[in-house]
Amino acid sequence: MRLILMGPPGVGKGTQAKKLAAVYEIPQISTGDILREAIVNDTPVGREAKEYMDAGRLVPDDVILNLMKETLGSEKCARGFILDGFPRTVPQATGLDAILVTLGIRLDAVLVLEVNEDIIVERLSNRRSCPECGAIYNLKTSPPAQDDTCDNCGAELVQRSDDQPETIKNRLKVYREETAPVIDYYAKKGMAKAIDASGSVSEVWEKLQSALSQK
Ligand code: AP5
């Protein structure tokens, strides 16, 4: 299975991608997670990405495409992958097409999660993540058993630095301007399938599975 999971910041891509990865036994490839790890490790890519991410802007296409060329060609992606947060611009989508041609593989589906912006702001303001194992919580809808502690590994949960109100507003603007055209790109190829992501995590999960079973 080779899948793109698209949608605005905070719609629930990461939450659903983790479930898909567990069920289909293929990796979740999140460009956001790869970049955050590069920042923690203070690599040249991380140093370049940080200022863009803190401002809620997109990291330049050439940086992302170089990362993805390497990742998608690696052994861990040989049986399939779930792309979470990539491609995010039309040049990234055409760059992905070129990578897929080089690797001799095709996408199976492009699923687009949709929800209104009030729900997004609410979800992102209450998000907490585990810096160790990557688990995602929500203080309102899926809180950890113990305040600020990861249920899986016991690490202290953190709030992402780009989940501040002003940065969220900017990320949504960037999504409307730069990423929404990517949906049209895949719609023209007859590949984009919209999924209403306004329900609970399990309701959205059922809709995703039903969309995939129709493939
Ligand atoms: P990235 O890390 O990709 O962030 P994003 O796309 O903005 O998405 P999020 O991770 O914020 O949200 P999500 O949709 O995964 O939601 P989640 O499941 O966590 O990118 C960050 C930055 O990196 C970008 O701004 C950019 O600078 C850079 N970047 C990354 N990729 C790039 C690229 N390709 N090109 C250029 N730059 C790039 O859920 C959110 C919250 O809601 C959680 O608390 C969760 O528990 C809760 N929740 C989820 N689903 C539900 C539900 N159904 N009901 C109730 N609560 C729910």
Short mmCIF file of C-alpha atoms and ligand atoms in Angstrom, two decimals:
data_model
loop_
_atom_site.label_atom_id
_atom_site.label_comp_id
_atom_site.label_asym_id
_atom_site.label_seq_id
_atom_site.Cartn_x
_atom_site.Cartn_y
_atom_site.Cartn_z
CA MET A 1 0.00 0.00 0.00
CA ARG A 2 1.38 3.41 -1.03
CA LEU A 3 -0.75 6.16 0.32
CA ILE A 4 -0.81 9.95 0.71
CA LEU A 5 -2.72 11.30 3.69
CA MET A 6 -3.40 14.99 3.16
CA GLY A 7 -5.29 17.69 5.03
CA PRO A 8 -4.77 20.89 7.00
CA PRO A 9 -2.62 21.15 10.12
CA GLY A 10 -4.31 19.49 13.08
CA VAL A 11 -6.94 17.61 11.07
CA GLY A 12 -5.65 14.30 12.45
CA LYS A 13 -3.22 13.04 9.78
CA GLY A 14 -0.62 11.87 12.28
CA THR A 15 -3.21 10.19 14.53
CA GLN A 16 -4.72 8.21 11.64
CA ALA A 17 -1.36 7.54 9.92
CA LYS A 18 -0.09 5.78 13.06
CA LYS A 19 -3.15 3.48 13.06
CA LEU A 20 -2.75 2.75 9.33
CA ALA A 21 0.96 2.03 9.81
CA ALA A 22 0.18 -0.49 12.57
CA VAL A 23 -2.55 -2.27 10.60
CA TYR A 24 -0.80 -2.40 7.21
CA GLU A 25 2.69 -2.86 8.73
CA ILE A 26 4.20 -0.11 6.61
CA PRO A 27 5.99 3.02 7.81
CA GLN A 28 4.39 6.40 8.44
CA ILE A 29 6.62 8.90 6.66
CA SER A 30 5.96 12.28 8.29
CA THR A 31 8.11 15.09 6.90
CA GLY A 32 7.22 17.12 10.01
CA ASP A 33 8.58 14.36 12.31
CA ILE A 34 11.72 13.94 10.16
CA LEU A 35 12.38 17.70 10.34
CA ARG A 36 11.72 17.88 14.11
CA GLU A 37 14.19 15.03 14.64
CA ALA A 38 16.75 16.88 12.48
CA ILE A 39 16.27 19.96 14.69
CA VAL A 40 16.78 17.94 17.89
CA ASN A 41 19.94 16.38 16.37
CA ASP A 42 21.11 19.85 15.22
CA THR A 43 21.85 18.66 11.67
CA PRO A 44 22.35 21.15 8.77
CA VAL A 45 18.80 20.34 7.54
CA GLY A 46 17.43 20.87 11.05
CA ARG A 47 19.18 24.22 11.40
CA GLU A 48 17.77 25.36 8.05
CA ALA A 49 14.25 24.07 8.77
CA LYS A 50 13.85 25.52 12.26
CA GLU A 51 13.21 29.14 11.35
CA TYR A 52 10.59 28.16 8.75
CA MET A 53 8.78 25.79 11.11
CA ASP A 54 8.76 28.22 14.03
CA ALA A 55 7.10 30.78 11.75
CA GLY A 56 4.57 28.26 10.40
CA ARG A 57 6.06 28.56 6.89
CA LEU A 58 7.00 25.74 4.56
CA VAL A 59 10.57 24.46 4.40
CA PRO A 60 11.97 24.96 0.83
CA ASP A 61 10.94 22.33 -1.72
CA ASP A 62 14.51 21.29 -2.62
CA VAL A 63 15.28 20.42 1.02
CA ILE A 64 12.11 18.34 1.32
CA LEU A 65 12.55 16.58 -2.03
CA ASN A 66 16.13 15.61 -1.21
CA LEU A 67 14.94 14.13 2.10
CA MET A 68 12.13 12.23 0.41
CA LYS A 69 14.29 10.89 -2.43
CA GLU A 70 16.51 9.26 0.15
CA THR A 71 13.66 8.06 2.39
CA LEU A 72 11.41 6.56 -0.31
CA GLY A 73 14.34 4.75 -1.90
CA SER A 74 15.32 3.17 1.41
CA GLU A 75 14.70 -0.44 2.44
CA LYS A 76 12.09 0.50 5.06
CA CYS A 77 9.76 1.83 2.32
CA ALA A 78 10.17 -1.20 0.05
CA ARG A 79 6.79 -2.75 1.09
CA GLY A 80 4.85 0.53 1.01
CA PHE A 81 4.42 3.75 2.98
CA ILE A 82 1.99 6.35 4.27
CA LEU A 83 3.02 9.88 3.38
CA ASP A 84 1.90 12.29 6.12
CA GLY A 85 2.50 15.98 5.36
CA PHE A 86 4.10 15.46 1.94
CA PRO A 87 3.65 16.64 -0.80
CA ARG A 88 2.62 20.11 0.36
CA THR A 89 3.22 22.18 -2.79
CA VAL A 90 2.65 21.45 -6.48
CA PRO A 91 6.43 21.34 -7.14
CA GLN A 92 6.69 18.72 -4.35
CA ALA A 93 3.88 16.71 -6.01
CA THR A 94 5.60 16.78 -9.41
CA GLY A 95 8.92 15.97 -7.67
CA LEU A 96 7.23 12.98 -6.00
CA ASP A 97 5.96 11.80 -9.39
CA ALA A 98 9.55 11.85 -10.67
CA ILE A 99 10.80 9.90 -7.63
CA LEU A 100 8.06 7.27 -8.11
CA VAL A 101 8.95 6.87 -11.80
CA THR A 102 12.62 6.38 -10.87
CA LEU A 103 11.65 3.75 -8.29
CA GLY A 104 9.18 2.10 -10.70
CA ILE A 105 6.24 2.32 -8.29
CA ARG A 106 2.78 3.95 -8.21
CA LEU A 107 0.53 5.48 -5.56
CA ASP A 108 -2.57 3.51 -4.53
CA ALA A 109 -4.58 6.36 -3.00
CA VAL A 110 -4.63 10.02 -1.99
CA LEU A 111 -6.95 10.57 0.97
CA VAL A 112 -7.79 14.13 2.01
CA LEU A 113 -9.03 14.69 5.57
CA GLU A 114 -11.33 17.71 5.88
CA VAL A 115 -12.64 19.61 8.88
CA ASN A 116 -13.54 23.25 9.61
CA GLU A 117 -10.93 25.64 11.01
CA ASP A 118 -12.60 26.16 14.42
CA ILE A 119 -12.20 22.44 15.16
CA ILE A 120 -8.57 22.57 13.97
CA VAL A 121 -7.65 25.41 16.33
CA GLU A 122 -9.34 23.56 19.21
CA ARG A 123 -7.50 20.28 18.38
CA LEU A 124 -4.08 21.92 18.00
CA SER A 125 -4.36 24.08 21.12
CA ASN A 126 -5.01 20.95 23.18
CA ARG A 127 -2.44 18.68 21.50
CA ARG A 128 0.41 17.21 23.52
CA SER A 129 3.01 14.86 22.00
CA CYS A 130 5.56 12.43 23.34
CA PRO A 131 9.10 13.45 22.31
CA GLU A 132 10.32 9.87 22.87
CA CYS A 133 7.81 7.54 21.16
CA GLY A 134 5.79 10.04 19.08
CA ALA A 135 2.40 9.25 20.68
CA ILE A 136 -0.18 12.02 20.17
CA TYR A 137 -2.65 13.09 22.88
CA ASN A 138 -5.34 15.69 23.20
CA LEU A 139 -6.09 17.19 26.61
CA LYS A 140 -9.81 17.23 25.78
CA THR A 141 -10.50 14.30 23.47
CA SER A 142 -7.74 11.76 24.25
CA PRO A 143 -5.89 12.79 27.43
CA PRO A 144 -3.05 10.76 28.95
CA ALA A 145 -3.97 8.80 32.09
CA GLN A 146 -1.58 10.95 34.11
CA ASP A 147 -1.14 14.67 33.40
CA ASP A 148 1.81 15.38 31.08
CA THR A 149 3.11 11.79 31.08
CA CYS A 150 3.10 9.45 28.07
CA ASP A 151 0.98 6.33 28.68
CA ASN A 152 3.27 4.26 26.43
CA CYS A 153 6.76 5.16 27.62
CA GLY A 154 6.45 7.44 30.65
CA ALA A 155 8.24 10.41 29.02
CA GLU A 156 7.12 13.96 29.78
CA LEU A 157 4.70 15.23 27.12
CA VAL A 158 5.42 18.46 25.27
CA GLN A 159 3.44 21.09 23.41
CA ARG A 160 4.81 21.70 19.90
CA SER A 161 6.34 25.16 19.49
CA ASP A 162 4.26 25.74 16.34
CA ASP A 163 0.96 25.09 18.18
CA GLN A 164 0.70 28.72 19.37
CA PRO A 165 -2.40 30.67 18.16
CA GLU A 166 -0.52 33.06 15.80
CA THR A 167 1.54 30.25 14.25
CA ILE A 168 -1.55 28.06 13.82
CA LYS A 169 -3.21 30.95 11.92
CA ASN A 170 -0.20 31.23 9.64
CA ARG A 171 -0.02 27.45 9.04
CA LEU A 172 -3.68 27.48 7.98
CA LYS A 173 -3.06 30.40 5.60
CA VAL A 174 -0.07 28.59 4.08
CA TYR A 175 -2.22 25.47 3.72
CA ARG A 176 -4.96 27.36 1.85
CA GLU A 177 -2.46 29.09 -0.45
CA GLU A 178 0.20 26.46 -1.10
CA THR A 179 -1.19 23.01 -0.23
CA ALA A 180 -4.84 23.23 -1.37
CA PRO A 181 -3.64 23.33 -5.04
CA VAL A 182 -2.03 19.91 -4.47
CA ILE A 183 -5.53 18.49 -3.87
CA ASP A 184 -6.58 19.85 -7.30
CA TYR A 185 -3.43 18.29 -8.78
CA TYR A 186 -4.49 14.82 -7.59
CA ALA A 187 -8.21 15.48 -8.29
CA LYS A 188 -7.34 16.09 -11.95
CA LYS A 189 -5.64 12.68 -11.98
CA GLY A 190 -8.85 11.20 -10.46
CA MET A 191 -6.98 10.17 -7.31
CA ALA A 192 -8.08 12.54 -4.49
CA LYS A 193 -10.76 11.22 -2.15
CA ALA A 194 -12.19 13.57 0.50
CA ILE A 195 -12.96 12.24 3.98
CA ASP A 196 -14.98 14.11 6.61
CA ALA A 197 -12.70 14.20 9.67
CA SER A 198 -15.04 16.04 12.03
CA GLY A 199 -16.02 12.98 14.11
CA SER A 200 -14.12 11.11 16.80
CA VAL A 201 -10.82 9.35 16.07
CA SER A 202 -12.60 6.01 15.70
CA GLU A 203 -15.32 7.46 13.46
CA VAL A 204 -12.68 8.95 11.14
CA TRP A 205 -10.78 5.66 11.23
CA GLU A 206 -13.88 3.79 10.02
CA LYS A 207 -14.32 6.25 7.15
CA LEU A 208 -10.66 5.85 6.15
CA GLN A 209 -10.93 2.09 6.15
CA SER A 210 -14.10 2.19 4.11
CA ALA A 211 -12.41 4.51 1.55
CA LEU A 212 -9.44 2.14 1.32
CA SER A 213 -11.63 -0.93 0.92
CA GLN A 214 -13.16 0.69 -2.18
CA LYS A 215 -9.73 0.98 -3.82
P1 AP5 B 1 3.68 18.72 10.30
O1 AP5 B 1 4.36 18.12 11.44
O2 AP5 B 1 3.44 17.92 9.06
O3 AP5 B 1 2.37 19.39 10.83
P2 AP5 B 1 0.94 19.64 10.15
O4 AP5 B 1 0.71 19.20 8.76
O5 AP5 B 1 0.75 21.10 10.37
O6 AP5 B 1 0.04 18.69 10.88
P3 AP5 B 1 0.02 18.41 12.38
O7 AP5 B 1 1.08 17.42 12.74
O8 AP5 B 1 0.02 19.71 13.15
O9 AP5 B 1 -1.43 17.81 12.56
P4 AP5 B 1 -2.05 16.41 12.16
O10 AP5 B 1 -2.98 16.59 11.01
O11 AP5 B 1 -1.01 15.36 12.05
O12 AP5 B 1 -2.95 16.19 13.45
P5 AP5 B 1 -2.73 15.22 14.71
O13 AP5 B 1 -3.00 13.82 14.33
O14 AP5 B 1 -1.47 15.55 15.43
O15 AP5 B 1 4.51 20.03 9.79
C1 AP5 B 1 5.02 20.97 10.70
C2 AP5 B 1 5.88 21.98 9.94
O16 AP5 B 1 6.98 21.28 9.30
C3 AP5 B 1 5.19 22.72 8.79
O17 AP5 B 1 4.50 23.86 9.25
C4 AP5 B 1 6.39 23.08 7.90
O18 AP5 B 1 7.10 24.19 8.42
C5 AP5 B 1 7.28 21.84 8.02
N1 AP5 B 1 6.98 20.83 6.99
C6 AP5 B 1 6.53 19.57 7.20
N2 AP5 B 1 6.36 18.93 6.04
C7 AP5 B 1 6.72 19.80 5.06
C8 AP5 B 1 6.74 19.73 3.64
N3 AP5 B 1 6.35 18.63 2.98
N4 AP5 B 1 7.14 20.83 2.96
C9 AP5 B 1 7.55 21.95 3.60
N5 AP5 B 1 7.54 22.08 4.94
C10 AP5 B 1 7.13 21.01 5.67
O19 AP5 B 1 -3.98 15.71 15.61
C11 AP5 B 1 -4.04 17.02 16.17
C12 AP5 B 1 -4.72 16.96 17.52
O20 AP5 B 1 -6.09 16.57 17.33
C13 AP5 B 1 -4.14 15.92 18.50
O21 AP5 B 1 -4.23 16.43 19.80
C14 AP5 B 1 -5.06 14.69 18.35
O22 AP5 B 1 -5.11 13.92 19.52
C15 AP5 B 1 -6.40 15.36 18.05
N6 AP5 B 1 -7.26 14.60 17.16
C16 AP5 B 1 -6.90 13.95 16.01
N7 AP5 B 1 -7.98 13.40 15.42
C17 AP5 B 1 -9.05 13.74 16.22
C18 AP5 B 1 -10.46 13.48 16.13
N8 AP5 B 1 -10.98 12.78 15.10
N9 AP5 B 1 -11.25 13.96 17.12
C19 AP5 B 1 -10.74 14.69 18.15
N10 AP5 B 1 -9.42 14.97 18.29
C20 AP5 B 1 -8.59 14.50 17.33
#
